[in-house]
Tab-separated table of C-alpha atoms in Angstrom:
chain	number	residue	atom	x	y	z
A	1	MET	CA	22.949	41.199	17.669
A	2	ARG	CA	23.757	39.083	20.444
A	3	PRO	CA	25.148	35.335	20.388
A	4	GLU	CA	22.184	34.004	22.513
A	5	GLN	CA	19.491	36.037	19.992
A	6	TYR	CA	20.895	33.216	17.623
A	7	ASN	CA	19.324	29.818	16.857
A	8	LEU	CA	21.950	27.810	17.778
A	9	GLN	CA	20.977	24.033	17.933
A	10	GLU	CA	23.500	20.961	18.617
A	11	ASP	CA	23.362	17.368	19.707
A	12	ASP	CA	26.212	14.958	20.672
A	13	GLU	CA	28.345	15.765	17.502
A	14	PHE	CA	27.620	18.854	15.704
A	15	VAL	CA	26.493	22.160	16.380
A	16	TYR	CA	24.079	23.849	13.677
A	17	LEU	CA	24.638	27.260	12.737
A	18	PRO	CA	21.937	29.348	11.117
A	19	GLU	CA	23.613	31.187	8.079
A	20	GLU	CA	23.204	34.640	9.582
A	21	LEU	CA	26.013	33.750	12.018
A	22	PHE	CA	27.911	31.667	9.825
A	23	ARG	CA	28.863	34.405	7.303
A	24	HIS	CA	30.420	36.210	10.485
A	25	LEU	CA	32.686	33.369	10.605
A	26	PRO	CA	36.264	33.847	9.680
A	27	LYS	CA	37.145	33.280	6.038
A	28	GLU	CA	39.211	30.110	6.495
A	29	TYR	CA	36.174	28.490	8.273
A	30	ARG	CA	33.556	29.653	5.638
A	31	ASP	CA	35.598	28.316	2.872
A	32	ALA	CA	36.539	24.558	4.544
A	33	ALA	CA	32.353	24.885	4.882
A	34	ARG	CA	31.119	25.357	2.192
A	35	ALA	CA	34.626	22.824	0.247
A	36	ARG	CA	32.968	19.929	2.673
A	37	LYS	CA	29.357	20.634	1.391
A	38	GLN	CA	30.273	20.903	-1.820
A	39	GLN	CA	32.562	17.270	-1.475
A	40	GLY	CA	29.091	15.783	0.348
A	41	GLU	CA	26.766	16.821	-2.637
A	42	ASP	CA	29.442	15.643	-5.078
A	43	VAL	CA	29.225	12.191	-3.141
A	44	LEU	CA	25.474	12.118	-3.190
A	45	ARG	CA	25.309	12.594	-6.959
A	46	ILE	CA	27.408	9.571	-7.107
A	47	GLY	CA	24.854	7.160	-5.316
A	48	ASP	CA	21.620	9.085	-5.870
A	49	ASN	CA	19.780	5.928	-7.476
A	50	ASP	CA	21.408	3.826	-4.694
A	51	ILE	CA	20.193	6.585	-1.785
A	52	LYS	CA	16.617	6.439	-3.730
A	53	GLY	CA	16.523	2.468	-3.611
A	54	LEU	CA	17.700	2.913	0.344
A	55	ILE	CA	14.699	5.256	1.018
A	56	ARG	CA	12.124	2.808	-0.625
A	57	LEU	CA	13.469	0.033	1.411
A	58	ILE	CA	13.042	1.892	4.783
A	59	ASN	CA	9.667	3.201	3.202
A	60	ALA	CA	8.897	-0.523	3.445
A	61	ILE	CA	9.602	-1.270	6.866
A	62	PRO	CA	6.604	-0.053	8.880
A	63	SER	CA	4.674	-2.970	6.853
A	64	THR	CA	6.898	-5.612	7.651
A	65	SER	CA	7.666	-4.190	11.564
A	66	SER	CA	3.776	-4.574	11.224
A	67	LEU	CA	3.517	-7.681	10.283
A	68	SER	CA	5.422	-9.741	13.029
A	69	TYR	CA	3.587	-8.058	15.342
A	70	ILE	CA	-0.072	-8.679	14.294
A	71	TYR	CA	1.342	-12.482	13.719
A	72	HIS	CA	3.012	-11.861	17.608
A	73	ARG	CA	-0.903	-11.060	18.577
A	74	LEU	CA	-2.680	-13.941	16.826
A	75	ARG	CA	-0.368	-15.901	18.271
A	76	THR	CA	-0.570	-15.070	21.921
A	77	SER	CA	-4.055	-13.552	22.205
A	78	ILE	CA	-6.446	-15.846	22.345
A	79	ILE	CA	-7.007	-17.740	25.474
A	80	GLU	CA	-10.054	-19.804	24.897
A	81	VAL	CA	-12.541	-19.675	21.598
A	82	THR	CA	-15.387	-17.273	22.163
A	83	PRO	CA	-17.162	-15.283	19.341
A	84	ALA	CA	-15.588	-12.221	20.623
A	85	ALA	CA	-11.890	-14.192	20.446
A	86	VAL	CA	-12.540	-15.410	16.848
A	87	MET	CA	-14.286	-12.302	16.100
A	88	GLU	CA	-10.810	-10.966	17.270
A	89	GLN	CA	-8.609	-13.414	15.353
A	90	GLU	CA	-10.746	-12.568	12.061
A	91	VAL	CA	-9.690	-8.824	12.314
A	92	LEU	CA	-5.823	-9.920	12.746
A	93	THR	CA	-6.186	-12.428	10.648
A	94	THR	CA	-7.351	-9.500	7.724
A	95	ALA	CA	-4.579	-7.214	9.226
A	96	PHE	CA	-1.796	-9.924	8.246
A	97	ILE	CA	-3.145	-11.074	4.892
A	98	VAL	CA	-3.845	-7.221	4.065
A	99	THR	CA	-0.565	-6.269	5.632
A	100	TYR	CA	1.538	-8.909	3.956
A	101	ALA	CA	-0.037	-7.973	0.279
A	102	ARG	CA	0.963	-4.806	0.466
A	103	LEU	CA	4.573	-5.508	0.203
A	104	PHE	CA	3.988	-7.159	-2.878
A	105	ALA	CA	2.138	-4.162	-4.489
A	106	SER	CA	3.606	-1.477	-6.813
A	107	GLY	CA	3.271	2.122	-5.084
A	108	ASN	CA	4.893	4.934	-5.365
A	109	GLY	CA	7.985	5.550	-2.844
A	110	THR	CA	8.232	1.874	-1.316
A	111	ILE	CA	10.207	-1.313	-2.927
A	112	LYS	CA	7.775	-3.781	-4.276
A	113	LEU	CA	8.546	-7.653	-3.424
A	114	SER	CA	7.832	-10.254	-6.220
A	115	ARG	CA	6.777	-14.198	-5.964
A	116	SER	CA	10.348	-15.147	-6.951
A	117	ASP	CA	12.009	-13.497	-4.055
A	118	ILE	CA	10.018	-16.141	-2.036
A	119	PRO	CA	12.136	-19.309	-1.750
A	120	ASP	CA	9.887	-22.701	-3.120
A	121	ARG	CA	9.706	-24.174	0.138
A	122	LEU	CA	7.803	-21.077	0.472
A	123	LYS	CA	5.743	-20.068	-2.502
A	124	SER	CA	2.663	-22.416	-1.417
A	125	VAL	CA	2.411	-20.471	1.388
A	126	HIS	CA	3.176	-17.086	-0.020
A	127	ASP	CA	-0.184	-18.070	-2.765
A	128	ASP	CA	-2.497	-18.930	-0.357
A	129	ILE	CA	-2.027	-15.722	1.656
A	130	MET	CA	-2.603	-14.035	-1.920
A	131	ASP	CA	-5.625	-15.618	-2.438
A	132	LEU	CA	-6.821	-15.142	0.674
A	133	ARG	CA	-6.022	-11.632	0.154
A	134	HIS	CA	-8.041	-11.405	-3.977
A	135	LYS	CA	-10.899	-14.027	-2.623
A	136	ARG	CA	-12.097	-12.876	0.490
A	137	TYR	CA	-10.362	-9.870	2.147
A	138	ALA	CA	-9.872	-7.050	-0.157
A	139	HIS	CA	-12.726	-8.390	-2.137
A	140	ASN	CA	-16.123	-10.069	-1.754
A	141	ASP	CA	-15.142	-13.044	-3.995
A	142	VAL	CA	-15.846	-16.870	-3.926
A	143	HIS	CA	-13.292	-18.426	-1.555
A	144	LYS	CA	-13.354	-22.087	0.281
A	145	THR	CA	-12.233	-20.760	3.509
A	146	VAL	CA	-16.205	-18.758	3.410
A	147	GLY	CA	-20.096	-19.885	2.305
A	148	SER	CA	-23.181	-18.443	3.219
A	149	GLY	CA	-26.892	-19.193	2.805
A	150	ILE	CA	-30.346	-19.320	3.471
A	151	GLU	CA	-32.619	-22.090	5.250
A	152	VAL	CA	-36.446	-21.317	4.738
A	153	ILE	CA	-38.727	-22.582	6.782
A	154	PHE	CA	-42.478	-22.908	5.335
A	155	ASP	CA	-45.355	-24.062	7.841
A	156	ASP	CA	-49.025	-22.450	8.733
A	157	ASP	CA	-47.659	-19.028	9.768
A	158	GLY	CA	-45.501	-18.451	6.795
A	159	PHE	CA	-42.093	-18.755	5.463
A	160	HIS	CA	-39.535	-18.248	8.190
A	161	LEU	CA	-35.639	-17.512	7.062
A	162	ARG	CA	-32.559	-18.704	8.958
A	163	ALA	CA	-29.278	-17.004	7.630
A	164	GLN	CA	-26.303	-19.658	7.424
A	165	MET	CA	-22.726	-18.523	7.118
A	166	SER	CA	-19.506	-20.541	7.507
A	167	ILE	CA	-16.088	-18.784	8.343
A	168	GLY	CA	-13.109	-20.917	8.216
A	169	LEU	CA	-9.588	-19.489	9.623
A	170	TYR	CA	-6.456	-20.443	11.351
A	171	LEU	CA	-7.340	-19.632	14.853
A	172	GLY	CA	-3.349	-18.033	15.892
A	173	GLY	CA	-2.199	-17.785	12.320
A	174	ARG	CA	-1.185	-20.403	9.741
A	175	ASP	CA	2.251	-22.136	11.886
A	176	GLU	CA	3.922	-21.476	8.302
A	177	TRP	CA	3.097	-17.877	8.227
A	178	GLU	CA	5.890	-17.672	11.236
A	179	GLU	CA	9.018	-19.015	8.576
A	180	LEU	CA	7.870	-16.601	5.322
A	181	ILE	CA	7.911	-13.232	8.477
A	182	THR	CA	11.486	-14.686	9.246
A	183	PHE	CA	12.307	-15.105	5.769
A	184	ILE	CA	11.169	-11.761	4.413
A	185	ASP	CA	12.751	-9.612	7.510
A	186	ALA	CA	16.092	-11.664	7.081
A	187	HIS	CA	15.582	-10.543	2.805
A	188	MET	CA	15.278	-6.780	3.619
A	189	HIS	CA	18.109	-6.499	5.767
A	190	GLU	CA	20.259	-8.450	3.150
A	191	ARG	CA	19.070	-5.942	0.551
A	192	LEU	CA	20.056	-3.020	3.242
A	193	LEU	CA	23.372	-4.175	3.558
A	194	ARG	CA	23.763	-4.806	-0.186
A	195	ILE	CA	22.672	-1.199	-0.711
A	196	LEU	CA	24.811	0.271	1.532
A	197	ASP	CA	28.089	-2.542	0.003
A	198	ARG	CA	27.161	-0.487	-3.399
A	199	LEU	CA	27.094	3.006	-1.761
A	200	THR	CA	30.670	2.278	0.261
A	201	LYS	CA	32.294	0.947	-3.287
A	202	LYS	CA	30.860	3.979	-5.550
A	203	THR	CA	31.848	6.537	-3.028
A	204	GLY	CA	34.983	5.753	-1.830
A	205	TYR	CA	33.460	6.054	1.902
A	206	LYS	CA	31.871	3.904	4.489
A	207	TRP	CA	27.636	3.722	4.913
A	208	SER	CA	26.249	2.455	7.531
A	209	PHE	CA	22.864	2.258	9.034
A	210	PRO	CA	21.877	2.630	12.612
A	211	SER	CA	20.921	-1.026	14.183
A	212	GLY	CA	19.952	-1.983	17.978
A	213	PRO	CA	17.742	-5.018	19.847
A	214	ALA	CA	14.434	-6.065	17.685
A	215	PRO	CA	11.178	-5.238	19.031
A	216	GLY	CA	9.861	-7.519	22.159
A	217	TRP	CA	7.225	-8.776	20.008
A	218	VAL	CA	9.519	-10.182	17.310
A	219	GLY	CA	10.275	-14.114	17.722
A	220	ASP	CA	7.711	-14.130	20.681
A	221	TYR	CA	4.786	-16.021	18.526
A	222	GLY	CA	4.560	-18.366	21.637
């Protein structure tokens, strides 16, 4: 088989050899590769629990990123108060509340935050969000921000009904939500660093995670 027939892949650091080509390498190369593979597997076994924790943490990142983006949209999308603008705020608020609560719900493959993780100064804000989630945005229950009724008018023509509804919401989102989002982002980052530090100490190898500038909407809350 000619070399060009092998499915060789490479990036900036490595060349990836298929097994068919690997067995044709000199014995000393094969032995060195097998030794390195075994070394890596041994290290992974040592850090298995922390690696699983790292994966659960990473699986929560989409929710924290979405939370920041939704709040950005809440703060910057309303230009004037119109029925359409209010409905958009209601939709965005629903997304914000449900996404936030997801971080505190049990689920397979992701970490779960708890109320005890929240600083005392923000616990009332957290409780307000969870109450909204349970009574208004995830279930049709009684909540102080929502009211409805029927007005009945009786005259010679019969009974006339008029639906009445009141909806309360924070236009632009609640101000305190920004501090809560900022705290959660920092808390998740600290958890990441603690896991990497434990892996470094347990295995004797430096563990790092790629980092870069935050998305443009982070911190852009109008």
